[in-house]
PDB file of C-alpha atoms in Angstrom:
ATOM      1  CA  UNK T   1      95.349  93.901 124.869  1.00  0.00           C
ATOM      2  CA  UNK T   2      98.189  91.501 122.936  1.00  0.00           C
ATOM      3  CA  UNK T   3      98.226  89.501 120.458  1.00  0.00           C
ATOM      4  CA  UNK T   4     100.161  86.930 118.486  1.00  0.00           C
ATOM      5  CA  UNK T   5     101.469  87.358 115.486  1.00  0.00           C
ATOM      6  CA  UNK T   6     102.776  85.049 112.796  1.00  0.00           C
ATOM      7  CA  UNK T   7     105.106  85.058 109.959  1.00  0.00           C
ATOM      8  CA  UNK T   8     103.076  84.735 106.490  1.00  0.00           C
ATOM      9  CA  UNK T   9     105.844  84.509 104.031  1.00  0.00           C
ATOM     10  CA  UNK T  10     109.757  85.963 103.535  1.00  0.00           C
ATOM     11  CA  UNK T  11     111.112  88.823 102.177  1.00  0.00           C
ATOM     12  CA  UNK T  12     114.402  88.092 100.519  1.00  0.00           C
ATOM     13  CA  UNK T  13     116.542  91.190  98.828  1.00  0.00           C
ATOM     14  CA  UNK T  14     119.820  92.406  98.301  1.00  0.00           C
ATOM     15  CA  UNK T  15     120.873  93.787 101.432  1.00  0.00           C
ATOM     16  CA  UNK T  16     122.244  91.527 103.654  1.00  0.00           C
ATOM     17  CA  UNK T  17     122.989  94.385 106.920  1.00  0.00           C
ATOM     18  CA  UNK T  18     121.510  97.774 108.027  1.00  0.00           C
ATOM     19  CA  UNK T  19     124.410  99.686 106.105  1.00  0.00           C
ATOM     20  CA  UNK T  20     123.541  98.265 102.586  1.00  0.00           C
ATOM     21  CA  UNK T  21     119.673  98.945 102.963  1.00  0.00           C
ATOM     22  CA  UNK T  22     118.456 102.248 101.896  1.00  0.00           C
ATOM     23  CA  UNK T  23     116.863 104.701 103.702  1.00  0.00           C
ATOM     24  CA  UNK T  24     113.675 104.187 101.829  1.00  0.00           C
ATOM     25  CA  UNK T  25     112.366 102.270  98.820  1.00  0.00           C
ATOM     26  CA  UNK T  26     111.590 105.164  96.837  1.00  0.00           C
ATOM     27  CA  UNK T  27     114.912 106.516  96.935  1.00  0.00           C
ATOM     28  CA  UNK T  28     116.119 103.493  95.580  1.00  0.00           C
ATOM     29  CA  UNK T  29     113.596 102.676  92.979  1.00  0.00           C
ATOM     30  CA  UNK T  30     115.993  99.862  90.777  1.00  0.00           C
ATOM     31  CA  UNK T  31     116.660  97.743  93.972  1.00  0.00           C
ATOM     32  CA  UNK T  32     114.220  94.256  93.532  1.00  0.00           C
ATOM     33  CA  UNK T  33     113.976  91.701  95.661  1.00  0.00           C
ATOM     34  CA  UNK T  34     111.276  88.861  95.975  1.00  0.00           C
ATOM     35  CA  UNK T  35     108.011  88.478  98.629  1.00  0.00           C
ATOM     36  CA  UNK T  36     107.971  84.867  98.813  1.00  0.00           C
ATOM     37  CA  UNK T  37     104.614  83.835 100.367  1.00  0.00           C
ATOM     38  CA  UNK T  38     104.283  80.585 102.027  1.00  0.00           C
ATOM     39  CA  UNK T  39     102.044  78.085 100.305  1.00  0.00           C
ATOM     40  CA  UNK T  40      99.133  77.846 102.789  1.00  0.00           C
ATOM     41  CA  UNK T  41      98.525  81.931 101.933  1.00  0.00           C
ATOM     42  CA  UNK T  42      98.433  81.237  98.332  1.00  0.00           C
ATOM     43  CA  UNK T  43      95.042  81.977  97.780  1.00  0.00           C
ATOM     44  CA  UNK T  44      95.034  84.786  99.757  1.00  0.00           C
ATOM     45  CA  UNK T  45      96.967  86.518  96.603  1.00  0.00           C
ATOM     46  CA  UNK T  46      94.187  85.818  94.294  1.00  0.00           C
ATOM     47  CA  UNK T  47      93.978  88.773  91.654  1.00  0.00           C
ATOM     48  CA  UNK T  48      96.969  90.607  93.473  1.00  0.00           C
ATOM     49  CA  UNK T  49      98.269  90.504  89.858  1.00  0.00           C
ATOM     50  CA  UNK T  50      96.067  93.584  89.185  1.00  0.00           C
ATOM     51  CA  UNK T  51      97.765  96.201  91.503  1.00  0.00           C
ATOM     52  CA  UNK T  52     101.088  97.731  90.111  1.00  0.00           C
ATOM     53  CA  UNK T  53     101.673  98.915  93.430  1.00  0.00           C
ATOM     54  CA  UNK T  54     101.393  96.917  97.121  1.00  0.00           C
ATOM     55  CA  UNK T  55     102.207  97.362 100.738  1.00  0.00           C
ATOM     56  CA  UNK T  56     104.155  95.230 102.590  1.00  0.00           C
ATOM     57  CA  UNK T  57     103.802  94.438 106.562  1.00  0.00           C
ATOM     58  CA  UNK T  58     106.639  93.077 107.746  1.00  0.00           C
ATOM     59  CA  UNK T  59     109.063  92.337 111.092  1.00  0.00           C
ATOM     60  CA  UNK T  60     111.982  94.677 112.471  1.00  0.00           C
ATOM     61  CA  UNK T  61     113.726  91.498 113.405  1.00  0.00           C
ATOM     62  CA  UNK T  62     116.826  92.794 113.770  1.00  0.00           C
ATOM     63  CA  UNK T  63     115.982  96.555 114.725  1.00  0.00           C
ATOM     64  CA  UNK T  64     117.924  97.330 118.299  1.00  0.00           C
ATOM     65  CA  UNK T  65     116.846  98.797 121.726  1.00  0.00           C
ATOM     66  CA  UNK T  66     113.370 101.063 121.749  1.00  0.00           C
ATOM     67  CA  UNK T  67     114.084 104.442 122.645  1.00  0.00           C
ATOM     68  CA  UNK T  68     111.468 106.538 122.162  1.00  0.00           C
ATOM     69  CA  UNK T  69     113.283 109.375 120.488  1.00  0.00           C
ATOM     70  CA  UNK T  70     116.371 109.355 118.800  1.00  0.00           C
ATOM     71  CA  UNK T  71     118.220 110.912 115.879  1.00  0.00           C
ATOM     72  CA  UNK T  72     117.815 109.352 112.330  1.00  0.00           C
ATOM     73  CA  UNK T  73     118.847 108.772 109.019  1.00  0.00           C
ATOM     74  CA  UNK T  74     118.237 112.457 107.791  1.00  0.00           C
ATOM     75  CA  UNK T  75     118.283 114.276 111.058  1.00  0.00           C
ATOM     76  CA  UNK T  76     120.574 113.982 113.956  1.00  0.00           C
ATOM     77  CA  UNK T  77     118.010 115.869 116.385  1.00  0.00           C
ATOM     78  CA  UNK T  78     116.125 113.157 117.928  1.00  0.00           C
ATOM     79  CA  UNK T  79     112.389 112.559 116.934  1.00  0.00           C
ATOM     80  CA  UNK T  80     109.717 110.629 118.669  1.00  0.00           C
ATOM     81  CA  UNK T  81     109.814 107.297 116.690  1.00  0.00           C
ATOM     82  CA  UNK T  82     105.935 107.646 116.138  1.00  0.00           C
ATOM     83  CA  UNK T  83     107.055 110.799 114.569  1.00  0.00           C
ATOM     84  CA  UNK T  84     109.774 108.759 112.009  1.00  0.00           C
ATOM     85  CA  UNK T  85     109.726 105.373 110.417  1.00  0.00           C
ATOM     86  CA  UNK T  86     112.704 104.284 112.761  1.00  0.00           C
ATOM     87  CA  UNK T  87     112.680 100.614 112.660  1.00  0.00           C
ATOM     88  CA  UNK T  88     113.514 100.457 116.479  1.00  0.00           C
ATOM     89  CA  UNK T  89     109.805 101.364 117.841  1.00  0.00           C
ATOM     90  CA  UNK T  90     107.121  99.482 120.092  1.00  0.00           C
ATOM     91  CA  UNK T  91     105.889  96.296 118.301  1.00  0.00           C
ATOM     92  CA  UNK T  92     108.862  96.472 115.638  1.00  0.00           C
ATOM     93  CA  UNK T  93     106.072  96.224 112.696  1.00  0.00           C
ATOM     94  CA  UNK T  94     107.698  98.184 109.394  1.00  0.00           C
ATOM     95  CA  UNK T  95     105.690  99.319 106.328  1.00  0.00           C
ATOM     96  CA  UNK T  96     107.221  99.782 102.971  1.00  0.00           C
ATOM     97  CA  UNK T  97     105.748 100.585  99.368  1.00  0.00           C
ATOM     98  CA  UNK T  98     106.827  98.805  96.237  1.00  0.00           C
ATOM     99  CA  UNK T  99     105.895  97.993  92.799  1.00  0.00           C
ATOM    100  CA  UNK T 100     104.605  94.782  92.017  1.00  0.00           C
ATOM    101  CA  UNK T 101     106.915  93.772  88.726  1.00  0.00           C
ATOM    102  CA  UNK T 102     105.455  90.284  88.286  1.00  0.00           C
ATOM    103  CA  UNK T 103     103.589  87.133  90.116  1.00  0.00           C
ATOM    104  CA  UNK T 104     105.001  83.996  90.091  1.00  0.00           C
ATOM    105  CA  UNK T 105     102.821  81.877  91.556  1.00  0.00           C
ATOM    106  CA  UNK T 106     103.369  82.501  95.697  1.00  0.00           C
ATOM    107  CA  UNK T 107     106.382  84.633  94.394  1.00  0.00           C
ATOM    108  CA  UNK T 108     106.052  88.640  94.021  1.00  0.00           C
ATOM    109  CA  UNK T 109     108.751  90.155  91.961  1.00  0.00           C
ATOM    110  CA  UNK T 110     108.903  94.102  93.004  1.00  0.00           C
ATOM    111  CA  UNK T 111     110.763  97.027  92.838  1.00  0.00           C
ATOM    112  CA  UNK T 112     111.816  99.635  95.304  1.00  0.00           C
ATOM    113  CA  UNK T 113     112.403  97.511  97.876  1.00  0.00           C
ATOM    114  CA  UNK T 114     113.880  98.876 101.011  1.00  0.00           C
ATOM    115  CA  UNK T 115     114.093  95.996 103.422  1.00  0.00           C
ATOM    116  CA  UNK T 116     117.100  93.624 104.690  1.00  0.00           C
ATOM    117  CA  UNK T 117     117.230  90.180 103.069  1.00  0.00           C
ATOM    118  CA  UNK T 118     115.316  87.264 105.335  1.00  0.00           C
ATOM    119  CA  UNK T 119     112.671  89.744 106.630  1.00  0.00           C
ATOM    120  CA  UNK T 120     110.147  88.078 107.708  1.00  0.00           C
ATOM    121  CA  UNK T 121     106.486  89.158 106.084  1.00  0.00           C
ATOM    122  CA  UNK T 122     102.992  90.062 108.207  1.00  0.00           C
ATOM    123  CA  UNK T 123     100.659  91.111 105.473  1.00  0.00           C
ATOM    124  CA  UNK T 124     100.471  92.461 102.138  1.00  0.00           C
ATOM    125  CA  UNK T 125      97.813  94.979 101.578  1.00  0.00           C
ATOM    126  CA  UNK T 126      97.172  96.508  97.571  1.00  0.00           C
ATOM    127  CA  UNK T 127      98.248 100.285  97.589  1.00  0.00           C
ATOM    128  CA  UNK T 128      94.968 101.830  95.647  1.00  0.00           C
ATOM    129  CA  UNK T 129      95.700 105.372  94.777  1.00  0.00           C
ATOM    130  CA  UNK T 130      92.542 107.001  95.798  1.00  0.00           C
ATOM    131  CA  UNK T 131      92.635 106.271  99.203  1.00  0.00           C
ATOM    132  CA  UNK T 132      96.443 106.192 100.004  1.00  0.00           C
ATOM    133  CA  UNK T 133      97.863 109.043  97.521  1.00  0.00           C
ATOM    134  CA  UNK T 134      97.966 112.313  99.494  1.00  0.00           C
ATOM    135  CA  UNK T 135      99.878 114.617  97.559  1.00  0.00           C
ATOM    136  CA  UNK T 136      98.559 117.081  99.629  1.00  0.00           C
ATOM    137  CA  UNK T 137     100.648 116.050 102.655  1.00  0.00           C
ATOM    138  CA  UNK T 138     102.950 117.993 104.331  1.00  0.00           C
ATOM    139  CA  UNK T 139     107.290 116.293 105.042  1.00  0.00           C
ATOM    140  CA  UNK T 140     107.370 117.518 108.845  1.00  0.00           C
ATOM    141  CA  UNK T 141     110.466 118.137 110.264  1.00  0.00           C
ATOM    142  CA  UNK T 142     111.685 116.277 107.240  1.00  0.00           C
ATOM    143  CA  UNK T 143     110.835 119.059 104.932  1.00  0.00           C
ATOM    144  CA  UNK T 144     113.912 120.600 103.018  1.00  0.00           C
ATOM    145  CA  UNK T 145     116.288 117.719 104.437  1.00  0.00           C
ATOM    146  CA  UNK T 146     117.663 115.865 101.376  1.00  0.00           C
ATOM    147  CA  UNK T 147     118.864 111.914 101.176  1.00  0.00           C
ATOM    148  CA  UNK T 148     122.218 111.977 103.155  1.00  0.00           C
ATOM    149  CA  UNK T 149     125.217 109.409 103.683  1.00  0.00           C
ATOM    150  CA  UNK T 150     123.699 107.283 106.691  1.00  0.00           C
ATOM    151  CA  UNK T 151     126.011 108.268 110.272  1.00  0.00           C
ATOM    152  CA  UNK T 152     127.613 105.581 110.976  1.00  0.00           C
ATOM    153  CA  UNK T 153     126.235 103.358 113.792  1.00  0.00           C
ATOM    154  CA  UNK T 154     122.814 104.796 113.424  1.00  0.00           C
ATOM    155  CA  UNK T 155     119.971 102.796 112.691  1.00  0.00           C
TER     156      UNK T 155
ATOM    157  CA  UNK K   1     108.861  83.045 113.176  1.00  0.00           C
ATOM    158  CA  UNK K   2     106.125  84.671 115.861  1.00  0.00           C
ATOM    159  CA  UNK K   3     106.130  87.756 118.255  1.00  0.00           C
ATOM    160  CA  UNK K   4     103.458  89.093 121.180  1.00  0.00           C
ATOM    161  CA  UNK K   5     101.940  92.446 120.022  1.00  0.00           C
ATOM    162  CA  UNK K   6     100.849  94.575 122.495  1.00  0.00           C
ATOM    163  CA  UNK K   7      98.591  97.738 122.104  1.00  0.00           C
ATOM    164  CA  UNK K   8     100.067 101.582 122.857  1.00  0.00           C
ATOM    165  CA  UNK K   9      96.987 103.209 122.736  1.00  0.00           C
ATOM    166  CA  UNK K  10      93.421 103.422 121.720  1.00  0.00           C
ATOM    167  CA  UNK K  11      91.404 105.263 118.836  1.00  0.00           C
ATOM    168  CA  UNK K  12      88.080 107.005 119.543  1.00  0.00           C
ATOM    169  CA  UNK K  13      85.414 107.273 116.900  1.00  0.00           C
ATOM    170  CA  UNK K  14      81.334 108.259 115.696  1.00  0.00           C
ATOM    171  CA  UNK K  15      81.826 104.431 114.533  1.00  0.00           C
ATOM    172  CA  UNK K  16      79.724 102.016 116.578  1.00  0.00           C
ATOM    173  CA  UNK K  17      79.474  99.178 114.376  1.00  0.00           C
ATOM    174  CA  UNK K  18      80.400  97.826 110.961  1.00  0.00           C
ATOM    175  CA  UNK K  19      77.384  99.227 109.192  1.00  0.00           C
ATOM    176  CA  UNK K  20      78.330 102.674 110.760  1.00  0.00           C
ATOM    177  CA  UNK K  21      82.088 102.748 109.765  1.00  0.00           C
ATOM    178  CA  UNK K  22      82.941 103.856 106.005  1.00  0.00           C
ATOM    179  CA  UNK K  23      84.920 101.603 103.693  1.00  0.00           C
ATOM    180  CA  UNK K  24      87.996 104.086 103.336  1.00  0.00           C
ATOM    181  CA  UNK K  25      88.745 107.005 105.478  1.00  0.00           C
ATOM    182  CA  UNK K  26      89.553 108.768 101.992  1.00  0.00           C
ATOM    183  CA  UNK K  27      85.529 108.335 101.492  1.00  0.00           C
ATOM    184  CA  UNK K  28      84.086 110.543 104.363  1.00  0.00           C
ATOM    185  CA  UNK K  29      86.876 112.987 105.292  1.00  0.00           C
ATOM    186  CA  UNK K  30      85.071 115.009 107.617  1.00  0.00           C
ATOM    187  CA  UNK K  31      84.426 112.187 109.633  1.00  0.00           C
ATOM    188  CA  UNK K  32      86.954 112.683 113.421  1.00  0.00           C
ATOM    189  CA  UNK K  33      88.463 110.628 116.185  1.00  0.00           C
ATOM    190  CA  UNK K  34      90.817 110.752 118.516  1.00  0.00           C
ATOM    191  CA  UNK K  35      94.003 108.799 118.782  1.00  0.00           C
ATOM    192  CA  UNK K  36      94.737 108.455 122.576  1.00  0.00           C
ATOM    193  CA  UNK K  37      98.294 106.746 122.983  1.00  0.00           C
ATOM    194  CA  UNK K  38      98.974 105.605 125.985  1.00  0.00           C
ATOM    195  CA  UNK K  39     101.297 108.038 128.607  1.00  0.00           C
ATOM    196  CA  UNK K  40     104.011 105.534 128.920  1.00  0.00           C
ATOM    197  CA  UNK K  41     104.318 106.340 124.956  1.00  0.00           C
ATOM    198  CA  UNK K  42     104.239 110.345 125.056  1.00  0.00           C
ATOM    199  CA  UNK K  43     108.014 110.575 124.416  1.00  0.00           C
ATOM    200  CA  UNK K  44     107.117 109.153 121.249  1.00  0.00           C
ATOM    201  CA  UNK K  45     105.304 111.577 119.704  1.00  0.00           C
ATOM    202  CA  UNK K  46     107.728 113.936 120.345  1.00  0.00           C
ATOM    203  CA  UNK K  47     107.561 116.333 116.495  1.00  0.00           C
ATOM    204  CA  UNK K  48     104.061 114.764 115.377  1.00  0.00           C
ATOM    205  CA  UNK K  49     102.350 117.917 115.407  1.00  0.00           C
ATOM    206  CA  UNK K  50     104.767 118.655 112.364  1.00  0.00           C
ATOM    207  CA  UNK K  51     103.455 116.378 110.080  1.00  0.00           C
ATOM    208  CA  UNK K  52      99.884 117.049 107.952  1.00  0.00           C
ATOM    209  CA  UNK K  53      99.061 113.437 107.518  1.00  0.00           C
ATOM    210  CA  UNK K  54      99.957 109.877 109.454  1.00  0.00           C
ATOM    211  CA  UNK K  55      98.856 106.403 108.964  1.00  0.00           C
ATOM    212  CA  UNK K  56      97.721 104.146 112.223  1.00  0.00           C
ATOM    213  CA  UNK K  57      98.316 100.749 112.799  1.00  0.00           C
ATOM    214  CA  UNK K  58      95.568  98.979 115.099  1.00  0.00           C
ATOM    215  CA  UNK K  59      94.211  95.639 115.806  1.00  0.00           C
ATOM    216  CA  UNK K  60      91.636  94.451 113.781  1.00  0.00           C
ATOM    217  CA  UNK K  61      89.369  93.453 117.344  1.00  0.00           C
ATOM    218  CA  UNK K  62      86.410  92.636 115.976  1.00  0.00           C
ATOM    219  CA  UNK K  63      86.680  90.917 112.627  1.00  0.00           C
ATOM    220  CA  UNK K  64      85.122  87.825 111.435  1.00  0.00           C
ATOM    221  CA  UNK K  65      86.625  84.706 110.358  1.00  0.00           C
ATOM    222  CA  UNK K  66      89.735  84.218 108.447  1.00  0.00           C
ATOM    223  CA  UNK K  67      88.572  83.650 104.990  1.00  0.00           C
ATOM    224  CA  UNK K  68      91.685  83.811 102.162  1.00  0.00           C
ATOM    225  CA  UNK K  69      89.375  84.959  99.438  1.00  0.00           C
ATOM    226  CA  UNK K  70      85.733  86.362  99.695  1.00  0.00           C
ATOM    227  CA  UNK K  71      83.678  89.195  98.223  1.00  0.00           C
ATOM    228  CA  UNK K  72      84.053  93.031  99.812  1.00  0.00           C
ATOM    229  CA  UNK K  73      82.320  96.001  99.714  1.00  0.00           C
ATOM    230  CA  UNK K  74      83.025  97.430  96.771  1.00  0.00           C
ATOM    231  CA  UNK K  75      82.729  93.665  94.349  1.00  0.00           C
ATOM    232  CA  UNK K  76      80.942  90.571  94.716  1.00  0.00           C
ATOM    233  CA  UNK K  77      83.173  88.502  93.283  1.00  0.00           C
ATOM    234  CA  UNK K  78      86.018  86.800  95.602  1.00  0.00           C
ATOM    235  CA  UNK K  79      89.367  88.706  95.646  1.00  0.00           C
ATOM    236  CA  UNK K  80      92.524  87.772  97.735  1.00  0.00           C
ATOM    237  CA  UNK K  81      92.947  89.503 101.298  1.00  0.00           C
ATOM    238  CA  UNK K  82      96.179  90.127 100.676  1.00  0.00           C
ATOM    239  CA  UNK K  83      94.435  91.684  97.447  1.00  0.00           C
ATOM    240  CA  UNK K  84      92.219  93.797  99.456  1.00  0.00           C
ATOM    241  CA  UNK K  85      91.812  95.599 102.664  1.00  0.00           C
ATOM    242  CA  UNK K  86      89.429  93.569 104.032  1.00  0.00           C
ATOM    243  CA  UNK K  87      89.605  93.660 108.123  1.00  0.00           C
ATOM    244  CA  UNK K  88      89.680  89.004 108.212  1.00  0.00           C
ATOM    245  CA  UNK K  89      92.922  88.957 107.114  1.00  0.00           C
ATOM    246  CA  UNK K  90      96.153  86.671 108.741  1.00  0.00           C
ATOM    247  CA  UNK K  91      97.457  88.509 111.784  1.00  0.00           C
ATOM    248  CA  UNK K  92      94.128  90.901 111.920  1.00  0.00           C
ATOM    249  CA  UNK K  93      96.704  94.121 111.084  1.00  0.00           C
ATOM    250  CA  UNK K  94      94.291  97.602 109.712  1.00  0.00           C
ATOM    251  CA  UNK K  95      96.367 100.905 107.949  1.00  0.00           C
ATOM    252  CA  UNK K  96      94.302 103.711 107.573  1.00  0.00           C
ATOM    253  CA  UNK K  97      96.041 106.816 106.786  1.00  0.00           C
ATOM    254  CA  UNK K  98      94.409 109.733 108.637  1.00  0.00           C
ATOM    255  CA  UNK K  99      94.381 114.079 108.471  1.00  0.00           C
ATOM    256  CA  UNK K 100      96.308 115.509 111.793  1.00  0.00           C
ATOM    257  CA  UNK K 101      94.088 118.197 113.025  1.00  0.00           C
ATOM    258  CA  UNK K 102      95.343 118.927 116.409  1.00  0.00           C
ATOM    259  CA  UNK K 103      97.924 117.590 119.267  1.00  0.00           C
ATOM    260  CA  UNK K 104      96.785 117.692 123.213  1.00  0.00           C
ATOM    261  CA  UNK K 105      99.646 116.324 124.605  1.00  0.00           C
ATOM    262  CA  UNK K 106      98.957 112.605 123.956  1.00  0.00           C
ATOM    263  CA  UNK K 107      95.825 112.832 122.004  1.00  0.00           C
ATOM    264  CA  UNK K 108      96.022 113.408 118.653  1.00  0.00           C
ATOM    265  CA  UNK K 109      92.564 114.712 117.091  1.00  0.00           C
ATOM    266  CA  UNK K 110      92.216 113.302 113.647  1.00  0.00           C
ATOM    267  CA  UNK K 111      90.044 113.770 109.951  1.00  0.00           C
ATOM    268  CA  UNK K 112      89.286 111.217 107.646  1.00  0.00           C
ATOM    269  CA  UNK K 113      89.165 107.961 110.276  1.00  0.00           C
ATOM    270  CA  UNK K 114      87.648 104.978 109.142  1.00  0.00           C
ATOM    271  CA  UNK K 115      88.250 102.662 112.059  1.00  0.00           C
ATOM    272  CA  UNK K 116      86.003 101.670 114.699  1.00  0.00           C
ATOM    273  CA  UNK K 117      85.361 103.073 118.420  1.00  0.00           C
ATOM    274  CA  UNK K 118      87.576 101.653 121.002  1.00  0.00           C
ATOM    275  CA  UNK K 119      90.230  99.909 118.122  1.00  0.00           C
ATOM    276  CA  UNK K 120      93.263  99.040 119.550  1.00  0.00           C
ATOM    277  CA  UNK K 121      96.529 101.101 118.269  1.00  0.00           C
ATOM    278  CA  UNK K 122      99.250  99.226 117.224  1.00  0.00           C
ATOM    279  CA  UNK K 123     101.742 102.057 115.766  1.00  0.00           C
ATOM    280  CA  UNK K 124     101.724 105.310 114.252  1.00  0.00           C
ATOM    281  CA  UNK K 125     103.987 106.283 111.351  1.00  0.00           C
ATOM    282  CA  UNK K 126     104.165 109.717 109.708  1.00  0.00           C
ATOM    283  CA  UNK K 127     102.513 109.901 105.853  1.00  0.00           C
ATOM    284  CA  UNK K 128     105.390 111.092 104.359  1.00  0.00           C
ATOM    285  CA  UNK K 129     104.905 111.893 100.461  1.00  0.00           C
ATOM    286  CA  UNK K 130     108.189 111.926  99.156  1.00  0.00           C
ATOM    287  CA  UNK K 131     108.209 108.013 100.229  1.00  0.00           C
ATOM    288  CA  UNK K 132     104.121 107.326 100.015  1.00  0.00           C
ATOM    289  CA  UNK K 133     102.636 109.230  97.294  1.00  0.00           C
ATOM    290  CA  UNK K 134     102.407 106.881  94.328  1.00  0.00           C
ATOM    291  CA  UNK K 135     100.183 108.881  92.131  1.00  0.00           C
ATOM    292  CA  UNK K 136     101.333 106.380  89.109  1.00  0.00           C
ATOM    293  CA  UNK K 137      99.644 103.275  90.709  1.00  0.00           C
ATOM    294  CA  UNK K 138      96.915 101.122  89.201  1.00  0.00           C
ATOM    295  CA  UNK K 139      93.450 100.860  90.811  1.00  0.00           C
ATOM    296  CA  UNK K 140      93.838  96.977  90.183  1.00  0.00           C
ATOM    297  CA  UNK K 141      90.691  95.155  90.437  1.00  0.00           C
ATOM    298  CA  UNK K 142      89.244  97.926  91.822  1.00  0.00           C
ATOM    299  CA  UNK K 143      89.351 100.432  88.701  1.00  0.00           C
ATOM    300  CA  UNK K 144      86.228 101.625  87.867  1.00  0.00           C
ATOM    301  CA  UNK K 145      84.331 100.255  90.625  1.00  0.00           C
ATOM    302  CA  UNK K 146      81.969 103.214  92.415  1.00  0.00           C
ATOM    303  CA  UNK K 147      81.706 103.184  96.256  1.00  0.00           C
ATOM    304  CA  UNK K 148      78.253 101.841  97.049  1.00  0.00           C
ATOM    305  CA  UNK K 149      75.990 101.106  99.896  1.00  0.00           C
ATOM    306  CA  UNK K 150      77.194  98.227 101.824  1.00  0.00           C
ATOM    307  CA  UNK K 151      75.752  94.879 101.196  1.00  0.00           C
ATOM    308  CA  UNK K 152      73.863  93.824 104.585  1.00  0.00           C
ATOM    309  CA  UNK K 153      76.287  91.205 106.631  1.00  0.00           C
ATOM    310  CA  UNK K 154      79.562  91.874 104.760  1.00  0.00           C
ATOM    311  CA  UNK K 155      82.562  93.363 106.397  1.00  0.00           C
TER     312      UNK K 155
END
């Protein structure tokens, strides 16, 4: 089974290459940037205004080769990339959390935005606590590793 | 901007049809599945068993028409899809995040699914709380609204 998929809007923030983007959005929680959705999606945001927090879809379009484990940000023992948000995995989709700051029309203001500048956008989805808040989750292999200095050349 | 999406394995479930599947895998958490990813992906999963919690990716295979704002299950009136989590959404892209019961080599037994039998897998990305647990978010439009039985012919 494949599909097509199609670019719904743009993502445009401050990082311009892989070295300036953070690891995550909520370990940089100031960074904002603007989800600019194109115009024949507009009313597809209807009431999006209500959510303070929303999750974003979006293309790896300039992640590198697949390999299907690999060191990464916080680890350098490889991990499947099922097993890590690696943006070099099958399909190349990428799923990040931010706050929505404000709504400008077909523009979304948010905050703790992790992605590079020009990404382009799949879906937006609203984050609603009681089904996606699991504080009861466990980090994985990530557990006890703390934010890091990305390795240079590493994705 | 537009890229072929291909599936990497398929999820198993009690759900036979749209009137059988729950609204949020948060809502019936003892319901199980299997997520059977495909052998040329096993590398992949390489440290899953680690984590407590994951979210899937899949292929929205058998929703309806594209409809940019409509009722849903849980409110008559008309809200956004990119305002809700409704399946007739641009590019047909589900989340669900799921419990991790058990690994068998490439089948990963699962709590909490909401999807239905024989849904195409897109990805699988590891629930990781530090990044994904936004206990400060807003229920939106949906605060205050109590699950319900599901109106006859919605999805």
């Amino acid at each position: 089974m494949e599909f097509v998929v199609r670019q719904i809007g743009i993502i445009h923030s401050p990082f311009r290459t892989k070295e300036e983007a953070p690891v995550q959005g909520a370990l940089s929680p100031e960074a904002e940037g603007t989800v600019e959705v194109f115009a024949d999606y507009a009313m597809a945001l209807k009431d999006i205004e209500t959510f303070t927090h929303l999750y974003l879809l979006y293309r790896f379009d300039r992640a590198g080769e697949i390999i299907l484990a690999r060191p990464t940000f916080l680890d350098d023992a490889p991990h499947g990339v099922f097993a890590s948000r690696h943006p070099c995995r099958p399909n190349g989709i990428g799923l990040s959390v931010v706050r929505l700051i404000r709504r400008d029309e077909n523009n979304l203001l948010v905050g703790g935005i992790d992605v590079l500048d020009g990404t382009p956008l799949l879906d937006i989805k609203p984050y609603i606590p009681r089904f996606d808040c699991r504080p009861e989750a466990g980090e994985g292999w990530l557990a006890g590793l703390k934010s890091r200095p990305k390795p240079p050349g590493r994705e």
